[in-house]
Amino acid sequence: MTLILAFESSCDETSVAVVEDGRFIRSNVIASQVKSHMRFGGVVPEVASRHHVEQISQVYQMALDQAGVEMDQIDAIAVTYGPGLVGALLVGVTAAKTLAFVYHKPLIAVNHLAGHIYANQLSQALEFPLLALIVSGGHTELVYMADDGDFQVVGETQDDAVGEAYDKVGRILDLPYPAGKYLDQLAHQGQDTYAIPRAMLQEDNLDFSFSGMKSAVMNLVHNAQQRGEKIDTANLACSFQQAAVEILVDKSMRALDRYPQVRQFILAGGVAANSALRQQLAQTLAQKHPDLALLIPDFSLCGDNAAMIGAAAYSLYQQGRFVELDLNAQPGLDL
Ligand code: KG4
Ligand code: ZN
């Protein structure tokens, strides 16, 4: 049995987990800072770093306690080293390096996006080759994995990430930050009545664009205000969500046309919690690729957490891919 102690602090959650064999969660403590950033309507990097510093020792202790393990039982220490906010990443990286030094443990550097993909391994073993759709606050990417640890980005957003678009549209509609979840709920109370452009749907590539949809919503709201008309926010939320989900599902099907050999299709990242996306992706796949396995993380594992970092780290552990104590944060790290 291999126990990995994992750290995640790339954005606004301080999280520490203990993961067994990359598959089983022994503990996964998440301290969210959402309330502190809410009044600013977005993550304030300096505030995020300070919270991580204040929280990390306690979260680490809780993760060990809840797992019922001591440091001498831990086989390796894993940490997210990018992408993310540099000041936030550095808190986790420094904590992990310090513990690796003090307790003489091997150190594993994990890409946050790989973590989102491997979150699925906490419910089902991954089978390669596979395709993953990563949808988060900072990224929207289609990734082909020929094998464990082998990432090929085959499509990505040319502007905003889909989560970012959700958050910006939510802000226009006066929803709390981060708005994705609230916009999703509001959408279910409305109907698809507003015309929102589906960008890049006609283009024969696997890339995305979401900033035009955000602008379309802004224009609809401004024009209505100028005419003294009232916007039906539930209908607007529904129309936006329908357009976003349609693009994501359509490009996923195109990716499957190009990579028909895959054994699994994986949804990953914070927006994987979106009810319409989960439902419409499952429905379309069942129709078009009934034999293909669709993996969607448990709701609790869609957002940022350290268990997914421990899951991704296990492959690197098995391959002996350890890093030195001069590891640095890489805010712009790619897959
Ligand atoms: O993966 P994540 O927790 O952080 C990043 O790595 O970015 O993703 C956060 C994003 C936010 O933009 C949030 O609004 C969005 O995920 N999100 C949702 C939903 N739940 C969270 N977006 C749409 N529908 C949801 N239900
Ligand atoms: Zn994330």
CSV table of C-alpha atoms and ligand atoms in Angstrom, one decimal:
chain,number,residue,atom,x,y,z
A,1,MET,CA,0.0,0.0,0.0
A,2,THR,CA,1.2,3.5,-1.0
A,3,LEU,CA,0.1,6.5,1.0
A,4,ILE,CA,0.6,9.9,-0.6
A,5,LEU,CA,0.2,13.2,1.3
A,6,ALA,CA,-1.0,15.8,-1.2
A,7,PHE,CA,-1.2,19.6,-1.1
A,8,GLU,CA,-3.4,21.9,-3.3
A,9,SER,CA,-3.3,25.7,-3.0
A,10,SER,CA,-3.4,27.0,-6.5
A,11,CYS,CA,-6.4,29.3,-6.2
A,12,ASP,CA,-8.9,29.8,-3.3
A,13,GLU,CA,-9.0,26.5,-1.6
A,14,THR,CA,-6.4,25.3,0.9
A,15,SER,CA,-6.6,21.5,0.7
A,16,VAL,CA,-4.5,18.6,2.1
A,17,ALA,CA,-5.3,14.9,1.5
A,18,VAL,CA,-4.0,11.4,2.2
A,19,VAL,CA,-4.6,9.1,-0.8
A,20,GLU,CA,-4.1,5.4,-0.9
A,21,ASP,CA,-2.7,3.8,-4.1
A,22,GLY,CA,-4.0,6.8,-6.1
A,23,ARG,CA,-7.5,5.4,-5.8
A,24,PHE,CA,-8.9,5.7,-2.3
A,25,ILE,CA,-9.4,8.8,-0.2
A,26,ARG,CA,-8.2,8.4,3.4
A,27,SER,CA,-8.8,12.1,4.0
A,28,ASN,CA,-9.5,15.2,1.9
A,29,VAL,CA,-9.7,18.4,4.0
A,30,ILE,CA,-10.7,21.5,2.0
A,31,ALA,CA,-10.7,25.0,3.6
A,32,SER,CA,-12.5,27.3,1.2
A,33,GLN,CA,-11.9,31.1,1.1
A,34,VAL,CA,-14.9,31.8,-1.1
A,35,LYS,CA,-16.6,34.0,1.6
A,36,SER,CA,-13.5,36.3,1.8
A,37,HIS,CA,-13.5,36.8,-2.0
A,38,MET,CA,-17.2,37.1,-2.4
A,39,ARG,CA,-17.4,40.8,-1.5
A,40,PHE,CA,-14.8,41.6,-4.1
A,41,GLY,CA,-16.6,39.6,-6.8
A,42,GLY,CA,-13.5,37.5,-7.6
A,43,VAL,CA,-10.3,36.1,-6.1
A,44,VAL,CA,-7.9,38.7,-4.8
A,45,PRO,CA,-4.5,37.1,-5.1
A,46,GLU,CA,-2.9,38.8,-2.0
A,47,VAL,CA,-5.9,37.8,0.1
A,48,ALA,CA,-5.7,34.2,-1.2
A,49,SER,CA,-2.0,33.9,-0.3
A,50,ARG,CA,-2.6,35.2,3.2
A,51,HIS,CA,-5.5,32.8,3.8
A,52,HIS,CA,-3.4,29.8,2.6
A,53,VAL,CA,-0.6,30.8,5.0
A,54,GLU,CA,-3.1,31.0,7.9
A,55,GLN,CA,-4.9,27.8,7.1
A,56,ILE,CA,-2.3,25.3,5.8
A,57,SER,CA,-0.8,24.0,9.1
A,58,GLN,CA,-4.2,23.3,10.5
A,59,VAL,CA,-5.5,21.7,7.3
A,60,TYR,CA,-2.4,19.5,7.2
A,61,GLN,CA,-2.9,18.3,10.8
A,62,MET,CA,-6.6,17.6,10.1
A,63,ALA,CA,-5.7,15.6,7.0
A,64,LEU,CA,-3.3,13.3,9.0
A,65,ASP,CA,-5.8,13.0,11.9
A,66,GLN,CA,-8.8,12.1,9.7
A,67,ALA,CA,-6.7,9.6,7.8
A,68,GLY,CA,-5.5,8.2,11.1
A,69,VAL,CA,-1.8,8.2,9.9
A,70,GLU,CA,1.5,9.6,11.1
A,71,MET,CA,4.2,11.1,8.9
A,72,ASP,CA,6.3,7.9,9.2
A,73,GLN,CA,3.6,6.0,7.3
A,74,ILE,CA,3.5,8.5,4.4
A,75,ASP,CA,5.5,7.2,1.3
A,76,ALA,CA,5.7,10.5,-0.7
A,77,ILE,CA,4.5,14.1,-0.6
A,78,ALA,CA,2.8,15.6,-3.7
A,79,VAL,CA,2.0,19.2,-4.4
A,80,THR,CA,0.3,21.3,-7.1
A,81,TYR,CA,3.1,23.5,-8.6
A,82,GLY,CA,1.0,25.1,-11.4
A,83,PRO,CA,-0.9,26.5,-13.1
A,84,GLY,CA,-2.5,29.0,-10.7
A,85,LEU,CA,-1.8,32.2,-8.7
A,86,VAL,CA,2.0,32.3,-8.0
A,87,GLY,CA,1.6,33.5,-4.4
A,88,ALA,CA,-1.1,30.9,-3.6
A,89,LEU,CA,0.9,28.1,-5.2
A,90,LEU,CA,4.0,29.0,-3.3
A,91,VAL,CA,2.3,28.3,0.0
A,92,GLY,CA,1.6,24.7,-0.8
A,93,VAL,CA,5.0,24.2,-2.6
A,94,THR,CA,6.8,25.6,0.5
A,95,ALA,CA,4.9,23.5,2.9
A,96,ALA,CA,5.4,20.3,0.8
A,97,LYS,CA,9.1,21.0,0.4
A,98,THR,CA,9.6,21.6,4.1
A,99,LEU,CA,7.9,18.4,5.1
A,100,ALA,CA,9.8,16.4,2.4
A,101,PHE,CA,13.0,17.8,3.8
A,102,VAL,CA,12.2,17.3,7.5
A,103,TYR,CA,10.8,13.8,7.1
A,104,HIS,CA,13.1,12.6,4.2
A,105,LYS,CA,10.2,11.9,1.9
A,106,PRO,CA,10.3,11.9,-1.9
A,107,LEU,CA,8.6,15.0,-3.5
A,108,ILE,CA,6.2,14.8,-6.4
A,109,ALA,CA,5.2,17.9,-8.5
A,110,VAL,CA,1.7,17.7,-9.9
A,111,ASN,CA,0.1,19.8,-12.6
A,112,HIS,CA,-3.3,21.1,-11.4
A,113,LEU,CA,-5.1,20.1,-14.6
A,114,ALA,CA,-3.7,16.6,-14.5
A,115,GLY,CA,-5.2,16.5,-10.9
A,116,HIS,CA,-8.7,17.4,-12.3
A,117,ILE,CA,-8.5,14.5,-14.8
A,118,TYR,CA,-7.2,12.0,-12.2
A,119,ALA,CA,-10.1,13.0,-9.8
A,120,ASN,CA,-12.0,10.5,-11.8
A,121,GLN,CA,-9.6,7.7,-10.7
A,122,LEU,CA,-11.0,8.2,-7.2
A,123,SER,CA,-14.2,6.5,-8.4
A,124,GLN,CA,-13.1,4.3,-11.3
A,125,ALA,CA,-9.8,3.1,-12.7
A,126,LEU,CA,-8.7,5.1,-15.8
A,127,GLU,CA,-8.3,3.1,-19.1
A,128,PHE,CA,-6.2,4.4,-21.9
A,129,PRO,CA,-6.4,5.8,-24.5
A,130,LEU,CA,-8.9,8.3,-23.3
A,131,LEU,CA,-10.2,11.8,-24.0
A,132,ALA,CA,-10.8,14.3,-21.3
A,133,LEU,CA,-12.7,17.6,-21.4
A,134,ILE,CA,-11.3,19.9,-18.7
A,135,VAL,CA,-13.7,22.7,-17.8
A,136,SER,CA,-12.7,25.0,-15.0
A,137,GLY,CA,-12.4,28.6,-14.0
A,138,GLY,CA,-9.1,29.0,-15.8
A,139,HIS,CA,-9.1,26.4,-18.5
A,140,THR,CA,-11.2,24.8,-21.2
A,141,GLU,CA,-9.3,22.0,-23.0
A,142,LEU,CA,-9.8,18.7,-24.8
A,143,VAL,CA,-7.0,16.4,-23.9
A,144,TYR,CA,-6.0,13.1,-25.5
A,145,MET,CA,-4.2,10.7,-23.3
A,146,ALA,CA,-2.6,7.8,-25.2
A,147,ASP,CA,-1.3,6.4,-21.9
A,148,ASP,CA,-0.9,7.1,-18.2
A,149,GLY,CA,0.8,10.5,-17.7
A,150,ASP,CA,0.8,11.3,-21.4
A,151,PHE,CA,-1.1,14.5,-22.1
A,152,GLN,CA,-1.8,15.9,-25.6
A,153,VAL,CA,-3.9,19.1,-25.7
A,154,VAL,CA,-6.0,18.7,-28.9
A,155,GLY,CA,-8.3,21.7,-28.4
A,156,GLU,CA,-8.6,24.7,-26.1
A,157,THR,CA,-10.3,28.0,-25.6
A,158,GLN,CA,-9.0,31.0,-27.6
A,159,ASP,CA,-10.2,33.5,-25.0
A,160,ASP,CA,-12.2,33.0,-21.7
A,161,ALA,CA,-12.5,29.6,-20.0
A,162,VAL,CA,-16.1,28.4,-19.7
A,163,GLY,CA,-16.1,28.8,-15.8
A,164,GLU,CA,-14.8,32.3,-16.3
A,165,ALA,CA,-17.7,33.1,-18.7
A,166,TYR,CA,-20.1,31.7,-16.2
A,167,ASP,CA,-18.7,33.9,-13.4
A,168,LYS,CA,-18.7,37.0,-15.6
A,169,VAL,CA,-22.3,36.4,-16.9
A,170,GLY,CA,-23.3,35.7,-13.3
A,171,ARG,CA,-21.8,39.0,-12.2
A,172,ILE,CA,-23.9,40.8,-14.9
A,173,LEU,CA,-27.0,39.1,-13.5
A,174,ASP,CA,-26.0,40.1,-9.9
A,175,LEU,CA,-25.4,36.6,-8.8
A,176,PRO,CA,-22.9,35.9,-5.9
A,177,TYR,CA,-19.3,34.8,-6.7
A,178,PRO,CA,-18.4,32.3,-7.9
A,179,ALA,CA,-21.5,32.4,-10.0
A,180,GLY,CA,-21.3,29.1,-11.9
A,181,LYS,CA,-23.4,27.1,-9.4
A,182,TYR,CA,-26.0,29.9,-9.0
A,183,LEU,CA,-26.3,30.5,-12.7
A,184,ASP,CA,-26.8,26.7,-13.2
A,185,GLN,CA,-29.7,26.8,-10.6
A,186,LEU,CA,-31.3,29.9,-12.1
A,187,ALA,CA,-31.1,28.4,-15.6
A,188,HIS,CA,-33.3,25.5,-14.5
A,189,GLN,CA,-36.1,28.0,-13.7
A,190,GLY,CA,-36.1,29.5,-17.2
A,191,GLN,CA,-36.3,28.7,-20.9
A,192,ASP,CA,-34.0,29.1,-23.8
A,193,THR,CA,-35.6,32.2,-25.3
A,194,TYR,CA,-32.6,34.6,-25.9
A,195,ALA,CA,-30.3,34.3,-29.0
A,196,ILE,CA,-26.8,33.6,-27.8
A,197,PRO,CA,-24.1,33.0,-30.4
A,198,ARG,CA,-22.5,29.6,-30.6
A,199,ALA,CA,-18.9,30.7,-31.4
A,200,MET,CA,-16.7,28.4,-33.5
A,201,LEU,CA,-19.3,25.7,-33.8
A,202,GLN,CA,-19.0,25.9,-37.6
A,203,GLU,CA,-15.2,25.7,-37.6
A,204,ASP,CA,-13.7,22.3,-38.1
A,205,ASN,CA,-11.4,22.3,-35.1
A,206,LEU,CA,-11.5,21.3,-31.4
A,207,ASP,CA,-11.1,24.9,-30.1
A,208,PHE,CA,-13.5,27.0,-28.1
A,209,SER,CA,-14.4,30.7,-27.6
A,210,PHE,CA,-16.6,32.0,-24.8
A,211,SER,CA,-16.0,35.7,-24.6
A,212,GLY,CA,-18.5,36.5,-27.4
A,213,MET,CA,-21.3,34.8,-25.4
A,214,LYS,CA,-20.4,36.9,-22.4
A,215,SER,CA,-20.5,40.1,-24.6
A,216,ALA,CA,-23.9,39.0,-26.1
A,217,VAL,CA,-25.4,38.7,-22.6
A,218,MET,CA,-23.9,42.1,-21.7
A,219,ASN,CA,-25.4,43.7,-24.8
A,220,LEU,CA,-28.8,42.1,-24.2
A,221,VAL,CA,-28.9,43.5,-20.6
A,222,HIS,CA,-27.7,47.0,-21.7
A,223,ASN,CA,-30.1,47.3,-24.6
A,224,ALA,CA,-33.0,46.2,-22.3
A,225,GLN,CA,-32.0,48.8,-19.7
A,226,GLN,CA,-31.8,51.5,-22.3
A,227,ARG,CA,-35.3,50.7,-23.6
A,228,GLY,CA,-36.6,50.5,-20.0
A,229,GLU,CA,-37.5,46.8,-20.5
A,230,LYS,CA,-37.1,44.1,-18.0
A,231,ILE,CA,-34.8,41.1,-18.7
A,232,ASP,CA,-36.1,37.7,-17.7
A,233,THR,CA,-32.9,36.6,-15.9
A,234,ALA,CA,-33.9,33.0,-15.6
A,235,ASN,CA,-34.5,32.8,-19.3
A,236,LEU,CA,-31.2,34.6,-20.0
A,237,ALA,CA,-29.4,32.2,-17.7
A,238,CYS,CA,-31.0,29.2,-19.4
A,239,SER,CA,-30.2,30.6,-22.9
A,240,PHE,CA,-26.5,31.1,-21.9
A,241,GLN,CA,-26.2,27.7,-20.3
A,242,GLN,CA,-27.8,26.0,-23.3
A,243,ALA,CA,-25.3,27.7,-25.7
A,244,ALA,CA,-22.3,26.9,-23.5
A,245,VAL,CA,-23.3,23.3,-23.0
A,246,GLU,CA,-24.1,22.8,-26.7
A,247,ILE,CA,-20.6,24.0,-27.7
A,248,LEU,CA,-18.9,21.8,-25.1
A,249,VAL,CA,-20.9,18.7,-26.1
A,250,ASP,CA,-20.5,19.4,-29.8
A,251,LYS,CA,-16.7,19.8,-29.7
A,252,SER,CA,-16.5,16.7,-27.5
A,253,MET,CA,-18.3,14.6,-30.2
A,254,ARG,CA,-15.9,16.0,-32.8
A,255,ALA,CA,-13.0,15.0,-30.7
A,256,LEU,CA,-14.4,11.5,-30.5
A,257,ASP,CA,-14.7,11.5,-34.3
A,258,ARG,CA,-10.9,12.1,-34.5
A,259,TYR,CA,-10.0,9.7,-31.7
A,260,PRO,CA,-12.5,6.8,-32.1
A,261,GLN,CA,-10.1,4.4,-30.4
A,262,VAL,CA,-10.6,5.9,-26.9
A,263,ARG,CA,-11.9,3.7,-24.2
A,264,GLN,CA,-13.2,6.4,-21.9
A,265,PHE,CA,-14.4,10.0,-22.1
A,266,ILE,CA,-13.7,12.0,-19.0
A,267,LEU,CA,-15.2,15.2,-17.7
A,268,ALA,CA,-13.0,17.2,-15.3
A,269,GLY,CA,-12.8,20.5,-13.4
A,270,GLY,CA,-15.2,22.8,-11.5
A,271,VAL,CA,-17.7,23.1,-14.3
A,272,ALA,CA,-18.0,19.3,-14.4
A,273,ALA,CA,-20.5,20.0,-11.5
A,274,ASN,CA,-22.8,21.7,-14.0
A,275,SER,CA,-26.1,19.7,-14.1
A,276,ALA,CA,-26.9,20.5,-17.8
A,277,LEU,CA,-23.5,19.6,-19.0
A,278,ARG,CA,-23.5,16.3,-17.0
A,279,GLN,CA,-26.9,15.4,-18.3
A,280,GLN,CA,-26.5,16.4,-22.0
A,281,LEU,CA,-23.1,14.9,-22.3
A,282,ALA,CA,-24.4,11.6,-20.9
A,283,GLN,CA,-27.4,11.7,-23.2
A,284,THR,CA,-25.5,12.5,-26.4
A,285,LEU,CA,-22.8,9.9,-25.6
A,286,ALA,CA,-25.4,7.2,-24.9
A,287,GLN,CA,-26.9,7.9,-28.4
A,288,LYS,CA,-23.7,8.3,-30.4
A,289,HIS,CA,-21.2,6.1,-28.6
A,290,PRO,CA,-23.2,3.7,-26.5
A,291,ASP,CA,-20.2,1.5,-25.8
A,292,LEU,CA,-17.9,4.3,-24.5
A,293,ALA,CA,-17.5,4.7,-20.8
A,294,LEU,CA,-18.3,8.3,-19.5
A,295,LEU,CA,-16.5,9.2,-16.3
A,296,ILE,CA,-17.7,12.2,-14.3
A,297,PRO,CA,-16.3,13.0,-10.9
A,298,ASP,CA,-18.4,12.9,-7.8
A,299,PHE,CA,-19.8,16.4,-7.1
A,300,SER,CA,-17.4,16.8,-4.1
A,301,LEU,CA,-14.4,16.2,-6.4
A,302,CYS,CA,-15.2,18.5,-9.3
A,303,GLY,CA,-13.8,21.6,-7.6
A,304,ASP,CA,-10.3,22.1,-6.4
A,305,ASN,CA,-9.1,19.5,-3.8
A,306,ALA,CA,-6.0,17.8,-2.8
A,307,ALA,CA,-7.3,14.2,-3.2
A,308,MET,CA,-7.1,14.6,-7.0
A,309,ILE,CA,-3.5,15.8,-6.7
A,310,GLY,CA,-2.7,12.6,-4.7
A,311,ALA,CA,-4.5,10.5,-7.3
A,312,ALA,CA,-2.4,12.1,-10.2
A,313,ALA,CA,0.8,11.8,-8.1
A,314,TYR,CA,0.4,8.1,-7.8
A,315,SER,CA,1.3,7.5,-11.5
A,316,LEU,CA,4.4,9.7,-11.1
A,317,TYR,CA,5.3,7.8,-7.9
A,318,GLN,CA,5.1,4.5,-9.7
A,319,GLN,CA,7.3,5.8,-12.5
A,320,GLY,CA,9.8,7.2,-9.9
A,321,ARG,CA,9.3,10.7,-11.2
A,322,PHE,CA,10.4,12.7,-8.2
A,323,VAL,CA,11.6,16.3,-8.0
A,324,GLU,CA,14.3,18.0,-6.1
A,325,LEU,CA,13.8,20.5,-3.2
A,326,ASP,CA,14.5,23.4,-5.5
A,327,LEU,CA,11.0,23.0,-7.0
A,328,ASN,CA,9.4,26.3,-7.8
A,329,ALA,CA,5.8,27.3,-8.5
A,330,GLN,CA,5.0,27.7,-12.2
A,331,PRO,CA,1.9,29.9,-12.6
A,332,GLY,CA,1.7,29.4,-16.3
A,333,LEU,CA,2.3,25.7,-16.5
A,334,ASP,CA,0.8,23.8,-19.4
A,335,LEU,CA,-0.2,20.2,-19.5
B,1,KG4,O1,-11.8,23.7,-11.1
B,1,KG4,P1,-12.3,24.9,-10.3
B,1,KG4,O2,-12.8,24.6,-8.9
B,1,KG4,O3,-11.1,26.0,-10.2
B,1,KG4,C1,-10.2,26.2,-11.2
B,1,KG4,O4,-9.3,25.4,-11.3
B,1,KG4,O5,-10.5,27.1,-12.0
B,1,KG4,O6,-13.4,25.6,-11.2
B,1,KG4,C2,-14.1,26.7,-10.7
B,1,KG4,C3,-15.1,27.2,-11.7
B,1,KG4,C4,-15.7,28.5,-11.4
B,1,KG4,O7,-15.7,29.3,-12.5
B,1,KG4,C5,-17.2,28.2,-11.0
B,1,KG4,O8,-18.1,29.2,-11.3
B,1,KG4,C6,-17.4,27.0,-11.9
B,1,KG4,O9,-16.2,26.2,-11.8
B,1,KG4,N1,-18.5,26.1,-11.4
B,1,KG4,C7,-19.6,25.9,-12.2
B,1,KG4,C8,-20.5,25.1,-11.5
B,1,KG4,N2,-19.9,24.9,-10.2
B,1,KG4,C9,-18.7,25.5,-10.3
B,1,KG4,N3,-19.9,26.4,-13.4
B,1,KG4,C10,-21.1,26.0,-14.0
B,1,KG4,N4,-22.0,25.3,-13.3
B,1,KG4,C11,-21.8,24.8,-12.1
B,1,KG4,N5,-22.7,24.0,-11.4
B,2,ZN,ZN,-9.1,23.7,-10.6
